XYZ file of C-alpha atoms in Angstrom:
718
model
C -5.337 9.505 29.613
C -7.849 6.737 28.856
C -6.849 6.671 25.174
C -3.155 6.263 25.996
C -3.937 3.536 28.516
C -6.030 1.706 25.927
C -3.158 1.802 23.461
C -0.774 0.392 26.051
C -3.093 -2.592 26.487
C -2.810 -3.360 22.756
C 0.895 -3.467 21.851
C 0.162 -5.039 18.437
C -1.795 -1.998 17.350
C 0.973 0.319 18.483
C 3.658 -1.806 16.826
C 1.757 -1.824 13.558
C 1.496 1.977 13.534
C 5.072 2.530 14.605
C 6.021 2.155 10.933
C 2.830 3.778 9.684
C 2.141 7.436 9.172
C 0.165 8.651 12.133
C -3.392 7.319 11.769
C -3.489 6.055 15.342
C -1.798 9.191 16.591
C -4.437 11.387 14.949
C -7.179 9.588 16.866
C -5.140 9.729 20.053
C -4.493 13.458 19.696
C -8.129 14.252 19.113
C -9.179 12.183 22.120
C -6.593 13.831 24.346
C -7.088 17.381 23.127
C -10.821 17.186 23.591
C -10.150 16.965 27.335
C -6.859 18.798 27.768
C -7.122 22.028 25.788
C -8.378 23.764 28.882
C -5.060 22.897 30.585
C -2.292 24.141 28.267
C 0.438 23.479 30.849
C -0.020 19.693 30.650
C -0.468 19.568 26.894
C 3.215 19.353 25.751
C 4.009 16.598 28.236
C 1.022 14.495 27.179
C 1.911 14.860 23.510
C 5.537 13.999 24.163
C 4.578 10.821 26.011
C 2.142 9.796 23.299
C 4.666 10.392 20.515
C 7.383 8.575 22.444
C 5.127 5.576 22.985
C 4.142 5.249 19.319
C 7.133 6.632 17.386
C 10.055 6.510 19.773
C 12.057 9.061 21.791
C 13.619 10.856 18.785
C 10.286 11.932 17.356
C 9.006 12.775 20.827
C 11.940 15.126 21.352
C 11.191 16.846 18.039
C 7.550 17.341 19.038
C 8.608 18.810 22.364
C 10.987 21.269 20.679
C 8.323 22.400 18.203
C 5.761 22.993 20.918
C 8.248 24.863 23.089
C 8.580 27.522 20.389
C 4.923 28.496 20.682
C 3.114 30.447 23.350
C 1.156 27.798 25.235
C -1.602 30.106 26.375
C -2.059 31.481 22.858
C -2.030 27.921 21.532
C -4.924 26.907 23.726
C -6.934 29.969 22.713
C -6.620 29.925 18.912
C -6.417 26.263 17.978
C -9.242 23.750 17.953
C -8.932 19.992 18.086
C -8.852 19.410 14.335
C -6.366 22.114 13.380
C -4.008 21.357 16.255
C -3.898 17.655 15.396
C -2.762 18.627 11.892
C -0.032 20.941 13.243
C 1.283 18.398 15.739
C 1.140 15.598 13.186
C 3.086 17.734 10.702
C 5.920 18.107 13.195
C 6.016 14.383 13.880
C 5.917 13.382 10.228
C 8.607 15.849 9.188
C 10.875 14.419 11.874
C 10.147 10.914 10.612
C 10.949 11.927 7.029
C 14.203 13.626 8.012
C 15.347 10.558 9.887
C 14.428 8.293 6.971
C 16.181 10.465 4.376
C 19.367 10.323 6.429
C 19.325 6.536 6.588
C 17.792 5.474 3.267
C 18.403 6.629 -0.350
C 15.552 8.931 -1.441
C 14.037 6.621 -4.066
C 10.803 4.947 -5.026
C 11.157 1.216 -5.662
C 8.871 -0.748 -7.998
C 9.175 -4.540 -8.165
C 7.972 -6.816 -10.980
C 8.310 -10.554 -10.440
C 7.315 -13.831 -12.024
C 8.029 -17.513 -11.494
C 9.213 -20.084 -14.024
C 8.782 -23.806 -13.250
C 11.762 -25.749 -14.583
C 12.919 -29.221 -13.662
C 10.536 -29.514 -10.724
C 11.591 -26.190 -9.181
C 10.105 -22.702 -9.244
C 12.642 -20.037 -10.233
C 11.547 -16.636 -8.911
C 12.927 -13.764 -11.001
C 12.387 -10.189 -9.806
C 13.115 -6.929 -11.629
C 13.565 -3.798 -9.518
C 13.014 -0.267 -10.859
C 14.329 2.630 -8.793
C 13.127 6.196 -9.373
C 14.636 9.093 -7.459
C 12.132 11.022 -5.405
C 13.345 14.293 -6.882
C 12.515 13.022 -10.386
C 9.174 11.441 -9.515
C 7.107 14.388 -10.712
C 8.769 14.386 -14.143
C 8.206 10.653 -14.405
C 4.477 11.161 -13.919
C 4.476 13.516 -16.891
C 5.976 10.721 -19.009
C 3.423 8.141 -17.898
C 1.355 8.307 -21.088
C 4.350 8.367 -23.435
C 6.129 5.033 -23.536
C 8.939 6.456 -25.638
C 9.831 8.949 -22.940
C 10.390 6.125 -20.475
C 13.242 4.893 -22.673
C 14.729 8.387 -22.588
C 14.646 8.216 -18.818
C 16.818 5.127 -18.908
C 19.274 6.920 -21.170
C 19.443 9.772 -18.693
C 19.989 7.411 -15.755
C 16.839 8.507 -13.994
C 15.200 5.098 -13.814
C 17.544 2.331 -12.727
C 16.573 -1.236 -13.618
C 18.303 -4.157 -11.975
C 17.640 -7.774 -11.151
C 17.301 -9.029 -7.615
C 19.203 -12.241 -6.856
C 17.490 -15.299 -8.315
C 15.519 -17.317 -5.768
C 14.369 -20.913 -6.027
C 11.275 -22.374 -4.436
C 11.265 -26.003 -3.416
C 8.750 -27.366 -5.912
C 7.219 -26.537 -9.256
C 3.840 -24.806 -9.109
C 4.556 -23.802 -5.516
C 1.890 -22.089 -3.481
C 1.558 -18.397 -2.811
C 3.368 -18.530 0.525
C 6.359 -20.246 -1.059
C 6.617 -17.618 -3.800
C 6.481 -14.704 -1.380
C 9.025 -16.392 0.848
C 11.350 -16.733 -2.139
C 10.833 -13.068 -3.052
C 11.595 -12.004 0.512
C 14.732 -14.143 0.363
C 15.813 -12.275 -2.804
C 15.336 -8.937 -1.068
C 17.375 -10.078 1.923
C 20.182 -11.246 -0.348
C 20.198 -7.830 -2.002
C 19.986 -5.453 0.974
C 20.912 -7.669 3.918
C 18.895 -9.149 6.764
C 18.959 -6.209 9.168
C 15.348 -5.695 10.351
C 15.511 -1.904 10.197
C 16.790 -1.983 6.596
C 14.062 -4.400 5.554
C 11.424 -2.222 7.202
C 12.643 0.915 5.451
C 12.756 -0.917 2.127
C 9.265 -2.405 2.351
C 7.446 0.466 4.087
C 9.485 3.471 3.038
C 10.784 2.877 -0.473
C 8.750 0.120 -2.131
C 5.547 1.682 -3.482
C 4.293 -1.035 -5.845
C 4.554 -4.728 -6.570
C 3.465 -6.253 -9.891
C 2.982 -9.999 -10.356
C 0.412 -12.617 -11.253
C 0.383 -14.059 -7.735
C -2.767 -12.135 -6.874
C -4.808 -13.977 -9.472
C -3.492 -17.314 -8.275
C -4.501 -16.534 -4.699
C -7.883 -15.000 -5.562
C -6.859 -11.537 -4.376
C -8.909 -8.570 -5.523
C -7.837 -4.949 -5.620
C -6.832 -3.615 -2.223
C -6.895 0.018 -1.089
C -3.652 1.742 -2.109
C -1.381 3.030 0.618
C -1.921 6.599 1.753
C 1.501 7.817 0.731
C 0.734 11.548 0.790
C 2.141 11.736 4.314
C 4.825 9.090 4.190
C 6.447 9.425 0.765
C 6.178 13.152 0.120
C 9.299 14.298 -1.765
C 11.376 16.914 -0.017
C 11.252 19.222 -3.028
C 7.452 19.434 -2.844
C 6.987 19.648 0.908
C 6.824 23.426 1.246
C 5.128 24.076 -2.129
C 2.358 21.565 -1.491
C 1.632 22.931 1.977
C 1.339 26.458 0.592
C -0.876 25.283 -2.269
C -3.174 23.392 0.089
C -3.562 26.552 2.175
C -4.622 28.423 -0.982
C -7.089 25.696 -1.913
C -8.655 25.566 1.536
C -8.972 29.347 1.633
C -10.574 29.379 -1.838
C -13.063 26.743 -0.726
C -13.911 28.712 2.395
C -14.428 31.860 0.322
C -16.879 29.965 -1.872
C -18.697 28.552 1.132
C -17.725 24.964 0.315
C -16.037 24.098 3.579
C -12.612 22.538 3.994
C -12.022 20.383 0.899
C -9.482 17.607 1.288
C -7.625 15.846 -1.502
C -7.346 12.596 0.430
C -9.744 9.693 0.089
C -11.730 8.301 2.985
C -12.060 4.535 2.695
C -14.987 4.610 5.119
C -17.085 6.132 2.332
C -15.649 4.020 -0.476
C -16.925 1.063 -2.438
C -14.734 -1.809 -3.582
C -15.236 -2.777 -7.235
C -13.351 -6.000 -8.112
C -11.957 -5.869 -11.627
C -13.260 -8.212 -14.303
C -9.855 -9.825 -14.659
C -10.256 -11.177 -11.145
C -13.741 -12.437 -11.955
C -12.122 -14.767 -14.486
C -9.408 -16.101 -12.183
C -10.815 -19.611 -11.950
C -13.015 -19.815 -15.039
C -10.411 -21.506 -17.226
C -9.585 -24.109 -14.586
C -13.266 -24.788 -13.958
C -13.871 -25.224 -17.695
C -11.150 -27.851 -18.087
C -12.381 -29.674 -15.003
C -15.787 -30.262 -16.611
C -14.558 -31.328 -20.078
C -14.480 -35.134 -19.915
C -12.554 -35.675 -23.139
C -9.833 -33.147 -22.390
C -7.371 -35.482 -20.628
C -7.196 -38.002 -23.479
C -6.905 -35.233 -26.047
C -4.170 -33.533 -24.020
C -1.937 -36.624 -24.230
C -1.976 -36.414 -28.026
C -1.359 -32.678 -27.894
C 1.650 -33.152 -25.646
C 3.199 -35.777 -27.932
C 2.716 -33.618 -31.035
C 4.023 -30.532 -29.257
C 7.233 -32.276 -28.234
C 7.953 -33.128 -31.883
C 7.745 -29.430 -32.720
C 9.257 -27.962 -29.543
C 12.444 -30.076 -29.403
C 14.823 -28.818 -32.073
C 16.156 -32.281 -32.909
C 12.705 -33.652 -33.732
C 11.603 -30.424 -35.385
C 14.575 -30.611 -37.768
C 13.489 -34.113 -38.726
C 9.959 -32.867 -39.377
C 11.370 -30.028 -41.467
C 13.034 -32.523 -43.806
C 9.563 -33.711 -44.847
C 8.968 -30.274 -46.403
C 12.126 -29.971 -48.506
C 9.993 -29.686 -51.630
C 7.774 -26.982 -50.105
C 10.025 -24.101 -48.986
C 7.059 -21.954 -47.909
C 5.783 -24.579 -45.490
C 9.324 -25.491 -44.490
C 9.813 -22.031 -43.014
C 7.034 -22.814 -40.511
C 9.337 -25.374 -38.888
C 12.518 -23.321 -38.695
C 11.233 -21.979 -35.376
C 8.435 -22.838 -32.947
C 6.804 -20.239 -30.719
C 4.565 -22.622 -28.780
C 7.102 -23.467 -26.095
C 6.983 -26.390 -23.721
C 3.499 -27.463 -22.655
C 2.971 -26.820 -18.939
C -0.052 -28.940 -18.132
C -1.434 -26.816 -15.295
C -1.093 -23.411 -17.030
C -3.944 -22.176 -19.207
C -1.715 -19.655 -20.976
C 0.773 -22.367 -21.950
C -2.038 -24.522 -23.340
C -3.333 -21.640 -25.467
C 0.119 -20.780 -26.846
C 0.720 -24.395 -27.853
C -2.704 -24.689 -29.491
C -2.188 -21.485 -31.479
C 1.256 -22.585 -32.652
C 0.027 -26.029 -33.740
C -3.073 -24.634 -35.442
C -0.828 -22.398 -37.529
C 0.845 -25.544 -38.912
C -2.331 -27.588 -39.326
C -2.502 -27.331 -43.125
C 1.166 -28.215 -43.594
C 1.070 -31.225 -41.263
C -2.081 -32.616 -42.842
C -0.592 -32.315 -46.318
C 2.956 -33.655 -45.824
C 3.122 -35.613 -42.573
C 4.156 -39.258 -42.828
C 5.215 -41.293 -39.823
C 7.237 -43.736 -41.913
C 9.114 -40.901 -43.634
C 9.739 -39.225 -40.285
C 11.239 -42.415 -38.832
C 13.602 -42.770 -41.791
C 15.152 -39.344 -41.066
C 18.132 -39.622 -38.707
C 17.967 -41.535 -35.438
C 15.272 -41.648 -32.800
C 17.463 -40.019 -30.143
C 19.225 -36.609 -30.310
C 22.905 -35.902 -30.197
C 24.458 -35.023 -26.841
C 25.235 -31.450 -27.901
C 21.632 -30.571 -28.780
C 21.291 -26.930 -27.738
C 17.785 -27.481 -26.398
C 18.791 -30.459 -24.292
C 17.935 -34.132 -24.615
C 14.528 -35.091 -25.905
C 12.072 -36.371 -23.318
C 11.390 -39.543 -25.285
C 13.487 -42.501 -24.188
C 13.915 -45.475 -26.507
C 11.241 -47.478 -24.726
C 8.591 -44.769 -25.078
C 9.615 -43.060 -28.333
C 7.511 -45.296 -30.548
C 4.394 -44.828 -28.409
C 4.759 -41.045 -28.479
C 5.378 -41.025 -32.221
C 2.224 -43.051 -32.715
C 0.207 -40.643 -30.545
C 1.492 -37.689 -32.561
C 0.684 -39.489 -35.812
C -2.824 -40.269 -34.568
C -3.358 -36.634 -33.596
C -2.294 -35.272 -36.993
C -4.545 -37.697 -38.890
C -7.568 -37.273 -36.585
C -10.250 -34.708 -37.570
C -11.513 -34.954 -33.988
C -8.142 -33.735 -32.655
C -8.189 -30.606 -34.838
C -11.836 -29.858 -34.055
C -11.089 -30.161 -30.334
C -8.089 -27.837 -30.729
C -10.261 -25.214 -32.429
C -12.811 -25.584 -29.639
C -10.110 -24.858 -27.022
C -9.164 -21.694 -28.921
C -12.822 -20.652 -29.089
C -13.136 -21.114 -25.322
C -9.998 -19.029 -24.863
C -11.413 -16.362 -27.170
C -14.573 -16.125 -25.069
C -12.676 -15.906 -21.786
C -10.177 -13.401 -23.178
C -12.792 -11.114 -24.731
C -15.023 -11.180 -21.662
C -12.097 -10.590 -19.318
C -10.496 -7.752 -21.293
C -13.725 -5.859 -21.949
C -13.019 -3.636 -18.953
C -9.663 -2.596 -20.436
C -11.443 -0.618 -23.142
C -13.838 2.294 -22.941
C -17.336 3.094 -24.116
C -16.093 5.526 -26.769
C -13.242 3.481 -28.304
C -14.139 -0.111 -27.470
C -11.014 -2.271 -27.383
C -8.753 0.543 -28.573
C -5.301 0.547 -27.007
C -5.180 4.355 -27.009
C -4.718 6.500 -23.922
C -8.345 7.496 -23.505
C -9.120 9.137 -20.157
C -12.125 6.823 -19.747
C -10.198 3.634 -20.439
C -11.097 1.020 -17.844
C -13.846 3.139 -16.258
C -16.799 0.912 -17.053
C -18.501 0.572 -13.699
C -21.400 2.700 -14.918
C -21.918 0.435 -17.936
C -21.810 -2.660 -15.739
C -24.511 -1.190 -13.508
C -26.604 -0.388 -16.584
C -26.458 -4.001 -17.838
C -24.152 -3.333 -20.796
C -21.797 -6.108 -19.743
C -24.680 -8.586 -19.554
C -25.548 -7.747 -23.159
C -21.904 -8.118 -24.162
C -21.806 -11.535 -22.487
C -24.879 -12.714 -24.407
C -23.443 -11.435 -27.708
C -20.062 -13.071 -27.111
C -21.642 -16.423 -26.283
C -23.863 -16.273 -29.370
C -20.951 -15.446 -31.694
C -18.804 -18.209 -30.180
C -21.622 -20.732 -30.683
C -21.821 -19.894 -34.382
C -18.045 -20.284 -34.715
C -18.223 -23.648 -32.973
C -20.764 -24.893 -35.508
C -18.244 -24.080 -38.249
C -15.294 -25.565 -36.333
C -16.896 -29.026 -36.002
C -18.235 -29.193 -39.548
C -15.647 -31.840 -40.481
C -17.016 -34.479 -38.083
C -19.715 -36.964 -38.942
C -22.979 -35.778 -37.347
C -24.290 -37.754 -34.384
C -21.168 -39.916 -34.212
C -19.359 -40.722 -30.969
C -16.676 -38.090 -31.544
C -19.297 -35.530 -32.569
C -21.315 -36.231 -29.402
C -18.227 -36.078 -27.149
C -17.136 -32.781 -28.660
C -20.591 -31.232 -28.286
C -20.829 -32.487 -24.712
C -17.532 -30.817 -23.761
C -18.503 -27.610 -25.580
C -21.837 -27.421 -23.781
C -20.080 -27.948 -20.440
C -17.569 -25.169 -21.177
C -20.325 -22.870 -22.453
C -22.494 -23.408 -19.368
C -19.588 -23.012 -16.926
C -18.530 -19.680 -18.455
C -22.072 -18.305 -18.681
C -23.101 -19.418 -15.189
C -19.914 -18.363 -13.410
C -19.727 -14.942 -15.059
C -23.398 -14.162 -14.442
C -23.082 -15.271 -10.824
C -19.932 -13.253 -10.139
C -21.362 -10.133 -11.814
C -24.784 -10.325 -10.164
C -23.752 -7.696 -7.593
C -24.054 -4.985 -10.263
C -27.832 -5.292 -10.000
C -27.723 -4.650 -6.238
C -27.014 -1.692 -3.987
C -24.636 0.030 -3.585
C -22.990 -1.009 -6.889
C -26.129 -0.077 -8.805
C -25.436 3.576 -7.948
C -22.507 3.533 -10.379
C -25.061 3.798 -13.173
C -25.989 7.320 -12.060
C -22.723 8.497 -13.649
C -23.799 7.487 -17.167
C -23.402 10.423 -19.568
C -26.872 9.846 -21.076
C -29.431 11.520 -18.797
C -32.215 9.105 -19.706
C -30.126 6.096 -18.735
C -28.874 7.768 -15.557
C -32.451 8.589 -14.521
C -33.531 4.998 -15.151
C -30.753 3.706 -12.890
C -31.640 6.299 -10.243
C -35.296 5.216 -10.261
C -34.275 1.584 -9.985
C -31.970 2.349 -7.049
C -34.736 4.257 -5.229
C -37.214 1.423 -5.726
C -34.690 -1.134 -4.510
C -33.961 0.985 -1.435
C -37.589 1.733 -0.570
C -39.157 -1.657 -1.381
C -40.080 -3.078 2.030
C -41.037 -6.434 0.509
C -37.377 -7.195 -0.323
C -35.801 -8.159 2.984
C -33.159 -10.664 1.882
C -29.681 -10.459 3.398
C -28.001 -9.051 0.275
C -30.526 -6.240 -0.132
C -30.381 -5.328 3.556
C -26.585 -5.210 3.483
C -26.656 -2.980 0.407
C -29.022 -0.524 2.076
C -26.667 -0.185 5.052
C -23.658 0.797 2.941
C -22.571 4.446 3.465
C -22.985 5.221 -0.229
C -26.538 3.874 -0.301
C -27.447 5.889 2.766
C -25.672 8.982 1.441
C -27.601 9.000 -1.842
C -30.919 7.319 -1.011
C -31.853 8.142 2.600
C -33.541 11.323 3.769
C -31.239 11.510 6.801
C -27.592 10.520 6.859
C -24.877 10.674 9.530
C -21.416 10.196 8.001
C -19.014 7.798 9.673
C -16.221 10.356 9.843
C -18.500 13.081 11.218
C -17.953 15.420 8.275
C -20.523 18.250 8.624
C -20.550 18.874 4.853
C -21.458 15.276 3.927
C -25.176 16.019 3.802
C -27.680 13.531 2.317
C -28.691 14.123 -1.270
C -32.219 12.781 -1.410
C -34.030 15.346 0.803
C -33.458 17.967 -1.866
C -35.357 15.893 -4.441
C -39.149 16.416 -4.263
C -40.984 13.202 -3.462
C -43.343 13.670 -6.362
C -40.402 13.798 -8.787
C -38.864 10.509 -7.672
C -39.200 8.002 -10.450
C -39.835 10.666 -13.091
C -37.589 12.296 -15.643
C -36.994 15.314 -13.397
C -35.059 13.326 -10.775
C -31.593 14.255 -11.974
C -32.496 17.801 -12.969
C -33.992 18.431 -9.522
C -30.860 17.099 -7.921
C -28.763 19.363 -10.109
C -30.810 22.473 -9.353
C -30.784 21.800 -5.618
C -27.207 22.938 -4.991
C -25.327 24.504 -7.878
C -22.226 25.005 -5.747
C -21.859 21.249 -5.349
C -21.855 20.509 -9.096
C -23.441 17.106 -8.538
C -24.195 16.645 -12.226
C -20.781 17.344 -13.770
C -20.052 14.134 -15.666
C -16.693 12.705 -16.711
C -14.553 15.717 -15.866
C -10.860 14.866 -16.216
C -11.593 11.184 -16.048
C -13.791 11.195 -12.965
C -17.405 10.072 -13.213
C -19.327 12.541 -11.043
C -17.099 15.269 -9.647
C -18.252 17.697 -6.999
C -17.445 19.130 -3.630
C -18.981 16.014 -2.161
C -20.208 14.017 -5.129
C -19.899 10.528 -6.514
C -16.487 9.423 -7.738
C -16.217 6.270 -9.883
C -12.987 4.723 -11.078
C -11.753 1.188 -11.598
C -11.541 0.472 -7.900
C -13.608 2.923 -5.864
C -16.588 5.165 -5.562
C -16.067 7.741 -2.860
C -17.927 10.707 -1.403
C -15.094 13.225 -1.420
C -13.865 16.591 -2.559
C -12.180 16.107 -5.915
C -9.490 17.670 -8.060
C -11.675 18.894 -10.987
C -13.611 21.264 -8.719
C -10.392 22.685 -7.280
C -8.867 23.138 -10.726
C -11.988 24.999 -11.779
C -11.736 27.330 -8.789
C -8.086 28.296 -8.957
C -7.432 27.751 -12.672
C -4.284 26.614 -14.422
C -2.028 28.051 -11.732
C -2.646 24.873 -9.745
C -0.067 22.876 -11.660
C 1.659 21.965 -8.397
C -1.401 19.952 -7.441
C -0.838 17.718 -10.451
C 2.428 16.545 -8.932
C 1.297 16.169 -5.352
C 2.661 13.062 -3.649
C -0.729 11.379 -3.610
C -1.070 11.789 -7.363
C 2.466 10.600 -7.984
C 2.239 7.418 -6.020
C -1.350 6.340 -6.605
C -3.010 5.810 -9.967
C -0.424 7.471 -12.182
C 2.551 5.682 -10.690
C 0.710 2.365 -10.968
C 0.117 3.122 -14.663
C 3.854 3.537 -15.023
C 4.454 0.238 -13.262
C 1.951 -1.438 -15.581
C 3.704 -0.043 -18.654
C 7.057 -1.147 -17.287
C 5.661 -4.633 -16.713
C 4.502 -4.743 -20.337
C 7.967 -3.707 -21.452
C 9.422 -6.524 -19.409
C 7.001 -9.030 -20.950
C 7.965 -7.918 -24.436
C 11.586 -8.562 -23.587
C 12.864 -4.974 -23.759
C 13.986 -5.115 -20.138
C 14.618 -8.864 -19.993
C 17.107 -8.652 -22.844
C 18.950 -5.767 -21.124
C 19.033 -7.381 -17.690
C 19.260 -11.074 -18.584
C 20.514 -11.312 -22.200
C 20.486 -15.120 -22.277
C 17.013 -15.617 -20.812
C 14.484 -17.713 -22.695
C 12.059 -14.791 -22.659
C 14.565 -12.406 -24.214
C 15.439 -14.821 -27.009
C 11.821 -15.634 -27.715
C 10.634 -12.032 -27.842
C 13.269 -11.091 -30.398
C 11.385 -13.053 -33.026
C 9.321 -10.856 -35.328
C 7.041 -13.775 -35.937
C 6.274 -13.957 -32.256
C 5.368 -10.278 -32.250
C 2.998 -11.007 -35.120
C 1.454 -13.781 -33.050
C 0.957 -11.320 -30.205
C -0.982 -9.066 -32.555
C -3.090 -12.018 -33.581
C -3.966 -12.770 -29.964
C -5.453 -9.316 -29.599
C -7.735 -9.839 -32.594
C -11.465 -10.403 -32.196
C -12.916 -13.949 -32.565
C -14.052 -13.121 -36.103
C -10.583 -11.890 -37.081
C -8.982 -14.990 -35.574
C -11.377 -17.197 -37.531
C -10.613 -15.365 -40.775
C -6.886 -15.679 -40.136
C -7.326 -19.411 -39.571
C -9.063 -19.822 -42.929
C -6.257 -17.878 -44.616
C -3.679 -20.218 -43.041
C -5.538 -23.302 -44.250
C -5.792 -21.805 -47.724
């Protein structure tokens, strides 16, 4: 009873798990059963009290009914602690699911949200996708085919709707304000009843896509264990039967009880490279001393092109040049939001596209002779921001920008800085076999092994060198050693040093344990052996006693792979250490990996990149974008029971983890392109903007390499 008493002293822990899926109850059951199996008469009452305390009287009654149907004496004789905890937990969870299905529609909910600062306020817009649980397995099959997702909408399987619009009190509001506004939208949609909100957030909502994480410096977090909580009713019986077959097959092969779940106690967090670059752009602008003065000119010139009234007046200057005139019939740059890096880049790209035309035909005096200096009241884009008192000053700033070689050189430098940050940040979205290809390669995004091998460091050096050569060409129009030339080089050197220093500092962990172990999964044996030797030396070197090295040696993965004795945190008897099987004389030689492979053929330690995993085995090394884990993995099970294991491919864990997040990511991309925005909010600025074919062409240009962007710039000038 000590475990139950301890729980009663910590009501917060119990309250947290009341909506969870039995983690605390598992520990409680094991603690109780270890002492009470010898007394089967007291067992049902203890379990009922424990279930009632954590999950409420309804679940407790269900547990009591299930246990009453079994012979208590036989129960105590044939069941051990581990197997009985699974049986009892199954009864509790099934009761929880039945109660939830009666009260809540059986759907998965995926939310995509973004904020738009307008008029000093933040408008929070949220798109909600609902997928029926019965159709979830078929949706997974369509994850890699974007066209099939559209068919799902036609068949009314995926329902897209907009949550009520919420407004935060100030533009550029903080993270707490944005989440509060989102929560307000949810309450407006489903009501403010606490039980409904709990079911929506913990029972139905399985993913949330936004850019708030980057603003708040979040990294990837462990995904929810939804195998127990969100298991579709249609798969409940089939999955249980399949798991019994898998466990029996593993026992027949002498591999022990293989589980498909992941243990976070033996996992390693790998922050994505996108998060590494969260603050780089802001840090770069903070160190560029000439940026503020240059930005004032950029803002004045952008307003001439963004506001339709002024843009029409500029277009009149090109009546004799119909080709150039078409450049001013639309403007994809948008309004310049001073604190958003993406807005700055879009404006710079749009203005650079019109550089040749403006230099050739711009005349301030001719511009002032066209029409009046203030727009008509019915201007569809609203009144211009220039009042009569400030119009002349802004016109002069725009005129100075167009005629200044320094302004255009600085603009090209900003685009070069963006190219460096974009290429370095999106490197992880490709793969070693296809580079930056947008194809559906199984290894796409799985570059932890290359990072550990130093490939990303080489890519960083190459990117910086190429950008430096482009910068030398971009500033060729300035007089050498002049004031403007010196200011531009000073800002470039600051940006260059900030990017190089910050990226190298944030990626330095790849040279340390346990992250260095990711390199063992390289497909080239020579490279994998080199990383293995380096990891052994780093682990065994007694002269390195700094805090980072000591912490890396204590990690479960480091101990699992590099120590001669290892006691797993979860007490798994099959999680044996790997290094004792490697002869000491072979450590550091080419036979390290081969010896490890020959040590235990049943564990398949050396199978590389099977079905997208890095090292797949009964208890091997698993590397993906977010985790390395010592676990039993799907490829081994598929190999044992063959193609008849199709049901495993649609298990709840597979549906709601990586594959479902891929679907959410694709749906977010569709929303960004306007496919969903135009259907949900036909009059939105995003929907109107994305309809432009020219804007789609600009999107393709953004994905080009720095060399391709430079060549396109020369073609525009020509």
